[in-house]
XYZ file of C-alpha atoms in Angstrom:
776
model
C 109.609 87.754 154.539
C 106.337 88.873 153.017
C 103.349 89.448 155.268
C 101.082 86.467 155.793
C 98.013 88.703 156.007
C 95.397 88.186 153.301
C 95.812 90.747 150.480
C 92.423 92.317 151.207
C 93.334 93.021 154.828
C 96.855 94.177 153.963
C 95.451 96.731 151.517
C 93.305 98.261 154.271
C 95.948 98.518 156.984
C 96.647 102.138 156.021
C 93.016 102.984 156.768
C 93.318 101.372 160.188
C 96.530 103.351 160.715
C 94.773 106.618 159.894
C 91.906 105.822 162.253
C 94.274 104.799 165.065
C 96.348 107.957 164.602
C 93.311 110.230 164.774
C 92.058 108.372 167.874
C 95.446 108.660 169.594
C 95.565 112.391 168.767
C 92.079 112.933 170.231
C 93.079 111.099 173.417
C 96.246 113.189 173.673
C 94.307 116.438 173.212
C 91.802 115.356 175.866
C 94.489 114.332 178.351
C 97.599 116.327 177.322
C 99.489 116.292 180.619
C 98.480 112.869 181.860
C 100.020 109.438 181.658
C 97.180 108.408 179.349
C 98.093 111.149 176.876
C 101.792 110.224 176.942
C 100.869 106.547 176.522
C 98.724 107.407 173.470
C 101.629 109.346 171.933
C 104.101 106.539 172.632
C 101.740 103.870 171.302
C 101.217 105.832 168.096
C 104.945 106.360 167.628
C 105.788 102.685 168.224
C 103.033 101.640 165.799
C 104.424 103.965 163.124
C 107.956 102.621 163.642
C 106.604 99.101 163.124
C 104.694 100.274 160.030
C 107.941 101.618 158.523
C 109.332 98.074 158.683
C 106.183 96.073 157.852
C 104.590 98.178 155.081
C 107.538 98.635 152.695
C 108.524 94.979 153.150
C 104.968 93.793 152.500
C 104.748 95.713 149.228
C 108.429 95.113 148.282
C 109.191 98.848 148.277
C 112.709 99.878 147.362
C 115.135 100.803 148.728
C 114.664 99.233 152.184
C 117.517 101.363 153.608
C 115.394 104.495 153.171
C 112.546 103.115 155.243
C 114.896 101.815 157.910
C 116.268 105.353 158.162
C 112.718 106.699 158.425
C 111.843 104.202 161.157
C 114.919 105.264 163.123
C 113.946 108.931 162.677
C 110.442 108.264 163.988
C 111.909 106.462 166.990
C 114.331 109.206 168.031
C 111.718 111.920 167.400
C 109.422 110.072 169.796
C 112.176 109.919 172.410
C 112.820 113.654 172.058
C 109.155 114.593 172.366
C 108.502 112.331 175.373
C 111.552 113.368 177.427
C 111.398 117.091 176.650
C 108.855 117.980 179.403
C 111.037 116.164 181.969
C 114.491 117.492 181.020
C 113.533 121.087 180.152
C 113.619 122.305 183.758
C 116.716 120.293 184.688
C 120.205 121.747 184.872
C 122.496 121.665 181.853
C 123.374 119.507 180.054
C 120.201 117.417 180.597
C 117.961 119.631 178.395
C 120.292 118.848 175.509
C 119.183 115.201 175.500
C 115.853 116.091 173.923
C 117.553 118.296 171.340
C 120.128 115.597 170.546
C 117.295 113.171 169.835
C 115.480 115.734 167.673
C 118.641 116.669 165.752
C 119.316 112.964 165.077
C 115.759 112.632 163.795
C 116.296 115.487 161.334
C 119.500 113.901 160.024
C 117.813 110.516 159.576
C 114.808 112.154 157.941
C 117.098 113.995 155.531
C 118.873 110.722 154.731
C 115.483 109.129 154.002
C 114.537 111.788 151.426
C 118.017 111.786 149.839
C 117.959 108.000 149.379
C 114.521 108.226 147.779
C 115.638 111.005 145.447
C 118.672 109.011 144.376
C 116.597 105.887 143.828
C 114.046 107.792 141.755
C 116.844 109.478 139.796
C 115.114 112.707 140.738
C 118.087 114.888 141.708
C 117.256 117.254 138.872
C 119.193 120.482 138.284
C 116.139 122.610 137.555
C 114.250 121.334 140.571
C 117.322 121.923 142.752
C 117.554 125.546 141.578
C 113.868 126.115 142.247
C 114.179 124.444 145.627
C 117.172 126.634 146.531
C 115.183 129.745 145.597
C 112.274 128.743 147.828
C 114.533 127.678 150.684
C 116.656 130.821 150.476
C 113.594 132.944 151.081
C 112.323 130.613 153.804
C 115.776 130.606 155.387
C 116.201 134.389 155.545
C 112.655 134.782 156.871
C 113.100 132.161 159.598
C 116.496 133.530 160.518
C 115.314 137.119 160.884
C 111.921 136.401 162.403
C 112.678 133.357 164.554
C 116.307 132.266 164.874
C 117.950 135.610 165.732
C 115.239 136.718 168.188
C 115.384 133.319 169.950
C 119.156 133.449 170.193
C 119.006 136.976 171.631
C 116.857 136.032 174.644
C 118.648 137.289 177.760
C 119.136 135.195 180.876
C 119.118 131.848 179.041
C 121.992 129.512 178.413
C 123.573 130.574 175.079
C 123.722 126.947 173.876
C 119.970 126.541 174.350
C 119.334 129.845 172.591
C 121.437 128.778 169.593
C 119.694 125.404 169.448
C 116.288 127.045 169.752
C 117.114 129.253 166.803
C 118.466 126.353 164.716
C 115.236 124.360 164.449
C 113.721 126.598 161.739
C 116.882 126.101 159.666
C 116.385 122.326 159.821
C 112.866 122.859 158.508
C 114.292 124.911 155.663
C 116.610 122.055 154.666
C 113.738 119.597 154.812
C 111.708 121.961 152.664
C 114.520 121.950 150.077
C 114.482 118.148 149.882
C 110.689 118.004 149.829
C 110.478 120.542 147.011
C 112.854 118.366 144.961
C 110.711 115.319 145.705
C 107.510 116.993 144.506
C 108.981 118.937 141.570
C 110.318 115.717 140.028
C 107.213 113.541 140.497
C 105.054 112.715 137.491
C 102.086 112.017 139.742
C 101.323 112.144 143.444
C 100.345 108.729 144.851
C 98.765 108.435 148.299
C 102.113 107.624 149.916
C 103.712 110.810 148.531
C 100.763 112.936 149.674
C 101.033 111.364 153.133
C 104.776 112.116 153.269
C 104.117 115.740 152.344
C 101.482 115.879 155.072
C 104.064 114.542 157.518
C 106.553 117.248 156.484
C 103.897 119.943 156.948
C 103.071 118.564 160.391
C 106.742 118.696 161.422
C 107.077 122.220 160.049
C 103.978 123.446 161.918
C 105.170 121.824 165.144
C 108.665 123.317 164.847
C 107.185 126.712 163.985
C 105.087 126.581 167.122
C 108.137 125.731 169.242
C 110.129 128.486 167.489
C 107.445 131.044 168.335
C 107.577 129.861 171.926
C 111.345 130.301 171.791
C 111.002 133.891 170.607
C 108.857 134.594 173.679
C 111.586 133.175 175.915
C 110.105 129.755 176.651
C 111.573 126.422 175.602
C 108.529 124.284 176.317
C 105.061 125.752 176.668
C 102.115 123.384 176.370
C 101.882 119.653 175.539
C 99.379 120.638 172.838
C 102.339 121.849 170.783
C 102.988 118.148 170.076
C 99.652 117.678 168.278
C 101.146 118.531 164.828
C 103.829 115.900 165.460
C 101.155 113.275 166.194
C 99.416 114.109 162.944
C 102.810 113.855 161.217
C 103.281 110.372 162.747
C 99.846 109.341 161.516
C 100.643 110.506 157.975
C 103.953 108.629 158.042
C 102.203 105.411 159.069
C 99.714 105.825 156.207
C 102.574 106.420 153.733
C 104.395 103.269 154.863
C 101.344 100.976 154.796
C 99.613 102.165 151.619
C 100.262 99.948 148.531
C 101.500 102.995 146.613
C 104.610 103.029 148.834
C 106.196 100.907 146.113
C 105.991 103.894 143.737
C 108.138 106.040 146.020
C 111.365 104.300 145.073
C 110.654 103.525 141.429
C 112.815 105.246 138.854
C 110.780 107.714 136.861
C 112.016 110.204 134.328
C 111.286 113.682 135.709
C 108.771 115.727 133.764
C 109.878 118.638 131.645
C 110.922 121.520 133.897
C 108.713 124.271 132.486
C 107.680 127.661 133.837
C 104.338 126.194 134.840
C 101.778 127.937 137.054
C 102.210 125.450 139.958
C 105.934 126.105 139.864
C 105.500 129.870 139.587
C 103.059 129.845 142.502
C 106.005 128.803 144.677
C 108.754 130.827 143.024
C 107.051 134.240 142.834
C 106.238 134.466 146.568
C 109.741 133.209 147.370
C 111.278 135.940 145.208
C 109.097 138.548 146.912
C 109.983 137.530 150.506
C 113.261 139.554 150.830
C 111.521 142.702 149.632
C 108.537 142.169 151.919
C 110.949 141.812 154.865
C 112.154 145.347 154.161
C 108.768 146.538 155.404
C 109.150 144.762 158.783
C 111.029 145.920 161.896
C 113.781 143.342 161.302
C 115.164 145.531 158.492
C 116.079 148.327 160.911
C 119.227 146.585 162.100
C 122.414 146.368 160.092
C 122.356 142.577 160.358
C 118.802 142.429 159.133
C 119.424 144.714 156.143
C 122.589 142.800 155.257
C 120.823 139.427 155.297
C 117.941 140.796 153.242
C 120.336 142.283 150.689
C 122.296 139.052 150.387
C 119.103 137.010 150.083
C 117.677 139.340 147.433
C 120.916 139.221 145.421
C 121.144 135.444 145.602
C 117.473 135.117 144.611
C 118.044 137.215 141.487
C 121.207 135.225 140.688
C 119.333 131.930 141.067
C 116.544 133.257 138.875
C 119.010 134.198 136.126
C 120.761 130.819 136.364
C 117.364 129.122 136.229
C 116.346 131.135 133.154
C 119.608 130.354 131.336
C 119.256 126.690 132.278
C 115.667 126.641 131.031
C 116.699 128.151 127.687
C 119.510 125.616 127.288
C 117.160 122.799 128.205
C 114.663 124.023 125.619
C 117.356 124.161 122.948
C 118.557 120.673 123.902
C 114.973 119.384 123.809
C 114.495 120.933 120.374
C 117.690 119.322 119.083
C 116.617 115.965 120.521
C 113.224 116.338 118.903
C 114.784 117.127 115.538
C 117.186 114.201 115.869
C 114.341 111.836 116.795
C 112.327 113.041 113.813
C 115.150 112.192 111.394
C 116.779 109.149 113.036
C 115.777 105.626 113.934
C 115.361 105.309 117.730
C 116.696 101.730 117.834
C 119.928 101.986 115.832
C 120.512 105.733 115.831
C 120.871 105.629 112.035
C 119.014 108.082 109.796
C 115.410 107.119 109.039
C 113.510 107.079 105.726
C 112.680 110.786 105.855
C 116.291 111.747 106.428
C 117.534 109.286 103.810
C 115.129 110.641 101.197
C 116.576 114.104 101.683
C 120.120 112.744 101.518
C 119.481 110.837 98.272
C 117.876 113.964 96.789
C 121.025 115.889 97.722
C 123.219 113.251 96.043
C 121.090 113.458 92.907
C 121.713 117.205 92.942
C 125.489 117.119 93.498
C 126.270 114.283 91.051
C 127.976 115.429 87.849
C 125.422 115.299 84.988
C 128.216 115.241 82.385
C 130.315 112.544 84.087
C 130.054 108.756 84.238
C 129.061 108.684 87.887
C 125.535 107.664 88.808
C 123.566 107.644 92.059
C 123.166 104.086 93.344
C 120.666 103.093 96.032
C 120.792 99.758 97.903
C 117.809 98.312 99.744
C 118.667 95.489 102.179
C 116.186 93.099 103.766
C 117.366 90.526 106.325
C 116.568 86.960 105.273
C 114.883 84.925 107.993
C 114.438 87.858 110.377
C 110.873 86.815 111.168
C 112.217 83.418 112.163
C 114.606 85.075 114.630
C 111.736 87.055 116.155
C 109.519 83.994 116.389
C 112.243 81.761 117.830
C 114.037 84.031 120.301
C 111.667 86.943 120.749
C 111.507 90.552 119.586
C 114.174 91.696 122.061
C 116.682 89.418 120.351
C 115.453 90.651 116.972
C 116.018 94.250 118.063
C 119.551 93.443 119.210
C 120.254 91.754 115.868
C 119.064 94.854 114.003
C 121.343 97.030 116.141
C 124.346 94.800 115.421
C 123.608 94.745 111.684
C 123.435 98.559 111.699
C 126.801 98.758 113.471
C 128.479 96.412 111.001
C 127.084 98.228 107.994
C 128.152 101.611 109.325
C 131.688 100.397 110.061
C 132.052 98.426 106.805
C 131.417 101.304 104.377
C 133.113 104.711 104.173
C 131.677 107.524 106.241
C 130.684 109.417 103.084
C 128.167 106.694 102.218
C 124.887 107.275 104.103
C 123.364 104.260 105.885
C 119.763 104.307 107.129
C 117.264 101.978 108.729
C 113.948 102.360 106.935
C 111.885 99.464 108.296
C 111.781 96.628 110.791
C 114.640 94.725 109.132
C 115.328 96.949 106.136
C 118.378 99.157 105.579
C 119.151 101.682 102.851
C 122.495 102.862 101.481
C 123.368 105.407 98.782
C 126.506 105.821 96.693
C 127.819 108.061 93.891
C 130.193 106.390 91.439
C 130.627 104.096 88.474
C 129.213 100.582 88.167
C 132.477 98.931 89.244
C 132.512 100.824 92.532
C 128.821 100.104 93.023
C 129.390 96.347 92.670
C 132.378 96.454 95.020
C 130.116 98.059 97.598
C 127.800 95.056 97.266
C 130.717 92.811 98.254
C 131.415 95.038 101.271
C 127.774 94.765 102.327
C 127.794 90.988 101.980
C 130.930 90.855 104.090
C 128.876 92.136 107.018
C 126.991 88.819 106.984
C 129.944 86.488 106.409
C 130.293 85.622 110.103
C 127.596 84.829 112.692
C 126.061 87.456 114.931
C 126.267 86.799 118.662
C 123.043 88.092 120.173
C 122.023 87.334 123.767
C 124.263 84.243 123.941
C 122.898 82.972 120.607
C 124.898 82.683 117.396
C 122.627 83.838 114.578
C 123.584 83.138 110.967
C 121.730 85.526 108.697
C 122.009 86.950 105.199
C 120.496 89.888 103.364
C 118.718 90.241 100.059
C 119.872 93.374 98.219
C 117.941 95.375 95.649
C 119.892 97.962 93.657
C 118.639 100.908 91.613
C 120.556 103.673 89.873
C 119.945 106.930 88.029
C 121.762 109.845 86.469
C 121.958 113.244 88.154
C 118.764 115.271 87.811
C 118.997 118.521 89.808
C 115.658 119.785 88.511
C 113.714 116.751 89.811
C 115.848 115.671 92.749
C 113.011 114.753 95.121
C 111.062 112.797 92.501
C 114.214 110.967 91.411
C 115.086 110.106 95.002
C 111.622 108.635 95.616
C 111.853 106.643 92.373
C 115.289 105.279 93.297
C 114.051 104.085 96.684
C 110.937 102.533 95.169
C 112.903 100.740 92.464
C 115.504 99.472 94.942
C 112.660 98.064 97.016
C 111.224 96.359 93.960
C 114.599 94.852 93.056
C 115.009 93.642 96.640
C 111.762 91.624 96.388
C 113.033 90.051 93.184
C 116.296 89.167 94.962
C 114.395 87.525 97.830
C 112.458 85.464 95.324
C 115.713 84.096 93.918
C 116.904 82.853 97.304
C 118.593 84.203 100.424
C 121.685 86.364 100.110
C 121.055 87.391 96.491
C 121.383 90.851 94.942
C 119.515 92.170 91.926
C 119.775 95.372 89.867
C 116.421 96.912 89.007
C 114.953 96.816 85.525
C 111.567 98.132 84.423
C 110.027 94.674 83.992
C 110.081 94.210 87.752
C 107.228 96.658 88.305
C 104.761 94.256 86.748
C 106.117 91.395 88.849
C 105.735 93.397 92.051
C 102.149 94.283 91.180
C 101.545 90.622 90.470
C 102.935 89.635 93.865
C 100.831 92.214 95.691
C 97.706 91.080 93.869
C 98.456 87.455 94.726
C 98.924 88.294 98.403
C 95.537 90.021 98.497
C 93.956 87.100 96.629
C 95.581 84.593 98.992
C 94.077 86.320 102.015
C 90.696 86.158 100.321
C 91.278 82.513 99.401
C 92.016 81.580 103.000
C 88.821 83.253 104.149
C 86.716 82.152 101.158
C 87.522 78.420 101.121
C 89.392 78.498 97.797
C 92.131 76.299 99.247
C 91.862 72.513 99.394
C 94.035 69.607 100.464
C 95.341 67.118 97.896
C 96.848 63.749 98.765
C 99.806 62.074 97.043
C 100.427 58.403 97.846
C 103.591 57.205 99.593
C 104.100 53.627 98.375
C 106.208 50.635 99.279
C 108.651 50.201 96.388
C 108.629 46.424 96.485
C 104.878 46.055 96.153
C 103.547 49.421 94.965
C 100.997 49.433 97.786
C 100.392 52.853 99.422
C 101.472 52.902 103.053
C 100.557 56.554 103.516
C 100.036 59.862 101.779
C 101.346 63.400 101.963
C 98.785 66.156 102.519
C 99.536 69.063 100.189
C 97.740 72.404 99.996
C 96.365 73.489 96.626
C 94.866 76.792 95.509
C 92.263 77.023 92.762
C 91.783 80.707 91.968
C 88.292 81.447 90.592
C 89.721 83.466 87.686
C 93.368 82.462 87.295
C 92.826 78.765 87.840
C 95.381 76.627 89.747
C 98.163 78.626 91.451
C 101.318 76.493 91.988
C 102.461 76.084 95.620
C 105.958 77.260 94.651
C 104.289 80.582 93.775
C 101.993 81.196 96.721
C 103.853 79.487 99.606
C 106.730 82.068 99.618
C 104.118 84.827 99.515
C 102.328 83.242 102.469
C 105.589 83.116 104.417
C 106.413 86.781 103.741
C 102.846 87.903 104.485
C 102.647 86.010 107.781
C 99.901 83.676 106.501
C 101.869 80.440 106.628
C 100.814 79.602 110.182
C 97.113 80.033 109.415
C 97.422 77.963 106.222
C 99.475 75.271 107.946
C 96.972 75.000 110.792
C 94.067 74.704 108.369
C 95.842 72.010 106.305
C 96.737 69.991 109.410
C 93.206 70.039 110.807
C 91.648 69.194 107.452
C 94.117 66.331 106.832
C 93.560 64.826 110.281
C 89.805 65.113 109.846
C 90.007 63.348 106.473
C 92.212 60.566 107.861
C 89.708 60.040 110.650
C 86.906 59.715 108.087
C 88.915 57.247 105.952
C 89.721 55.115 108.990
C 86.114 55.055 110.171
C 84.857 54.148 106.662
C 87.493 51.456 106.171
C 89.056 53.226 103.185
C 92.539 52.792 104.659
C 94.081 50.282 107.010
C 95.174 50.790 110.600
C 98.825 51.350 109.584
C 98.098 53.960 106.910
C 99.566 57.367 107.877
C 99.411 60.957 106.670
C 102.471 63.154 106.287
C 101.811 66.875 106.965
C 104.189 69.808 106.459
C 104.863 72.173 109.368
C 106.631 75.518 109.029
C 109.413 76.793 111.305
C 107.017 79.374 112.688
C 104.545 76.669 113.700
C 107.304 74.703 115.431
C 108.237 77.779 117.465
C 104.813 77.702 119.146
C 105.250 76.000 122.546
C 101.555 75.035 122.514
C 101.816 73.033 119.261
C 102.190 69.560 120.908
C 99.097 70.173 123.029
C 97.149 71.423 120.007
C 98.150 68.459 117.824
C 97.317 66.036 120.620
C 93.848 67.546 120.984
C 93.237 67.391 117.231
C 94.238 63.718 117.047
C 91.838 62.898 119.865
C 89.085 64.948 118.259
C 89.340 63.148 114.893
C 90.172 59.701 116.261
C 93.648 59.446 114.705
C 96.433 57.519 116.523
C 99.765 59.316 116.869
C 101.634 56.628 114.922
C 99.480 57.459 111.898
C 100.732 61.046 111.765
C 104.058 62.270 110.356
C 105.136 65.908 110.478
C 107.584 67.123 107.829
C 110.042 69.961 108.479
C 112.947 71.492 106.603
C 116.579 71.139 107.659
C 116.687 74.835 108.599
C 114.500 74.078 111.616
C 117.282 71.987 113.112
C 120.080 74.363 112.157
C 118.388 77.500 113.485
C 116.298 75.745 116.094
C 115.837 77.621 119.365
C 115.319 76.003 122.743
C 111.561 76.412 122.220
C 111.649 74.597 118.876
C 113.800 71.823 120.308
C 111.374 71.307 123.189
C 108.416 71.269 120.805
C 110.044 68.574 118.653
C 110.795 66.361 121.642
C 107.264 66.754 122.987
C 105.784 65.872 119.588
C 107.948 62.771 119.447
C 106.815 61.812 122.948
C 103.258 61.839 121.628
C 104.302 59.141 119.132
C 104.211 61.361 116.049
C 106.760 60.643 113.290
C 109.163 63.516 112.504
C 110.583 63.654 108.972
C 113.222 65.942 107.443
C 111.908 67.107 104.067
C 114.082 67.833 100.994
C 117.054 66.182 102.683
C 120.380 66.875 100.993
C 119.591 70.354 99.691
C 120.459 72.206 102.885
C 123.006 71.551 105.619
C 122.647 67.747 105.803
C 124.738 67.511 108.956
C 124.824 64.222 110.859
C 125.072 66.115 114.123
C 121.651 67.658 113.634
C 120.047 64.292 112.885
C 121.515 62.887 116.106
C 120.606 65.912 118.221
C 116.920 66.045 117.309
C 114.329 63.246 117.616
C 113.701 62.814 113.884
C 112.479 59.420 112.694
C 113.167 59.647 108.980
C 114.403 61.649 105.987
C 112.946 62.371 102.564
C 115.548 62.401 99.776
C 115.038 65.465 97.588
C 113.798 64.941 94.055
C 116.885 66.680 92.609
C 118.972 63.608 93.512
C 116.332 61.102 92.412
C 116.093 62.585 88.900
C 119.638 61.521 87.967
C 119.432 57.967 89.318
C 120.517 55.323 86.810
C 121.951 58.093 84.592
C 124.293 60.176 86.760
C 126.794 58.152 88.784
C 127.292 60.971 91.302
C 123.589 61.015 92.136
C 123.701 57.245 92.618
C 126.519 57.595 95.137
C 124.855 60.493 96.995
C 121.614 58.546 97.421
C 123.522 55.435 98.469
C 125.433 57.443 101.088
C 122.245 59.060 102.443
C 120.539 55.675 102.718
C 123.536 54.090 104.467
C 123.813 56.994 106.883
C 120.093 56.962 107.644
C 119.995 53.232 108.227
C 122.992 53.510 110.540
C 121.069 56.065 112.613
C 117.906 53.975 112.580
C 116.020 56.402 110.346
C 113.488 55.555 107.689
C 114.059 56.799 104.120
C 111.499 58.074 101.643
C 112.444 59.139 98.117
C 110.568 62.056 96.526
C 109.911 62.790 92.854
C 110.026 59.244 91.480
C 108.796 59.433 87.889
C 110.231 56.426 86.000
C 110.527 52.683 86.582
C 114.317 53.074 86.226
C 114.420 55.425 89.225
C 112.201 53.037 91.160
C 114.511 50.102 90.447
C 117.627 52.103 91.359
C 116.144 53.254 94.681
C 115.079 49.754 95.599
C 118.525 48.487 94.738
C 120.243 50.775 97.272
C 117.798 49.906 100.054
C 115.105 52.592 99.859
C 111.825 51.108 101.042
C 109.202 53.810 100.458
C 108.806 56.521 97.803
C 106.367 58.971 96.259
C 106.131 60.642 92.874
C 104.255 60.903 89.620
C 105.055 57.278 88.817
C 102.125 56.537 91.149
C 100.190 59.689 90.382
C 100.012 63.358 91.310
C 98.346 64.714 94.417
C 94.575 64.551 94.041
C 91.563 65.610 96.140
C 90.357 63.295 98.897
C 87.408 61.671 96.996
C 89.583 60.847 93.984
C 92.367 59.495 96.218
C 89.922 57.222 98.049
C 88.341 56.004 94.812
C 91.667 55.241 93.133
C 93.563 53.655 95.986
C 90.910 51.931 98.104
C 91.234 48.566 96.384
C 95.041 48.823 96.171
C 95.417 49.634 99.852
C 93.127 46.865 100.999
C 93.537 44.172 98.318
C 96.764 44.404 96.384
C 99.120 46.376 94.120
C 98.167 48.085 90.893
C 101.768 48.454 89.676
C 103.738 45.213 89.166
C 105.950 44.406 92.127
C 109.735 44.231 91.909
C 110.636 40.571 91.715
C 114.389 40.710 91.490
C 117.346 42.866 92.403
C 119.337 43.335 89.206
C 122.231 45.062 90.925
C 122.632 42.367 93.547
C 123.126 44.986 96.276
C 122.089 44.311 99.816
C 118.715 45.743 100.779
C 117.888 46.742 104.330
C 114.607 45.061 105.368
C 111.879 47.463 106.522
């Protein structure tokens, strides 16, 4: 369980630990051979053992097994230190009890560091080689200067002499592990510094005992335990400091360079065997042999380290070159690499033959919708899967590159027939859904194609032109609808410039109040009285005049402006409806229908925002209808579904716009809380003339009525269409028969009397077809 201490107190426990450790050390120094001194040591050790359990658990440090091992090491070290003065003068084997406890502590301490290294993924080859070099020198020095002299003491039990000489070797092994821990750390948090301080304290304490052993004594003064008390204090600080959580976190080791900090350890270590030749220990055969072996191994390790460093540098250079020419997400070549490859193809193509260089630019249709609905992680996975399919679908000789967020580029040498067959292969990659993070994503790609003859003298320029023209053709393909492909022609340049200019102008229009909302009446067919209106955005350019919505809405969607425009239209429409209601221009049942984009419906805050706007402008929820396309239901994520249900809970009407042109599946109408459908104008146009359109509209109306949905017909332009719709049971409609969308003042002036007093268009008085009509 987590600590119940307040966070402020928990963050200062390490300071209390440091103060308590220093106080206990002072008491021990003042009373080294007394019960009070031993009690201070024991209290400090027990406190540190508790800290090893409490601190890492409080800060959720990983892995817990490492700190349990450290707590056990602290406990057995304490036992060894406290019983050593008592058992030292006892007969064998009692003195071994203290050494058994100390040896166990070393093993547990080594396990602690190994677990941390494994958790941090820090068992690095270069650091291990450097650590071995340092420890080899430390090992030969401790063996010659401490271990062998201690073992050679006459008149002492051989087992004790061997043990006395072994302690420095344990310190050498701990030094090896500690060097690995520090060499592979990007930074040194407080907990790591405290652990290093603990290791130094243990090393100093063991060195002091080893020096005592060389003089023939096993235990000299209690003050030799002072370094161990400081080591305990540092361990307690490491366990309680909040940075203890960083000790077990995976971190990529830094580049193993021949840095000055590293050389400051390696150069003295390499010099140690040669310095030992100047000491008395080199006079013996054993001493000279150990020095020679150590010197030889040091040189061998240095050579291995140098070779390893060179290989690592070469590998790093290759990785750097690969990263510079390849996309990090898909591993495919990037734009820079693809430009060079296309230039090469332009060079190798036969100028006298019929083959041409073909370049294909692909852009995923609806990719922004995937990102908005399921998140960028899902979008990244989709891009990876598309790259895999493309690479496996085309021959290996055809280069495939990712050159943008959702854009791919391919190049091909051949005749036109082969180039068109490649288009079919590319489309085949999108013929079945993509399964990404447990979602089935149906997506297509717009393809722009450019081609050119071989031109070895201007390969780079030709390659750039091919890529630019393929990009231009791709934008034309997107304008024609999803999943289309278009071959570039020179007239497209002007169209692209036009599109770019319109995008810039649209951004200025949104900021400069060039947009306005127009209102088209939605009337009851039987009486011709408006029951509502649809709010439609209009753009009056100061120089070009009116810009049709079918021109600027797709640009707004591609440029990411559709959300800002949709929000502005919704707020302005609700404000206007509030004004009309307060002035008595419209009745209490009059409603406004407002379009919402898929991106808006993917915002989980939309219901709360709409609710606040309705309250702000005094508009009841039943007087608001939100129109969406069928694609929202087909591609709807869990977020979109929740947003729709929450909007319906507010009382807002939900209408499916342009019904019949998309998927038109009954299952989607049943799954989502829609309240009505709007029959697309393409079916209304043929009413009374085309029998098939009559049957389609009749089927849609019957289906909608069976599901309890309202029906609105769009694009009604003639009395014949009005009569035919009324005959099959359609109640409400909109279209130019009752007028185009007009600004708010004109709408209020024209329809005020009709809304409040009576119809302007003669009402339908009979049903010539005799068909049953569903009452509203």
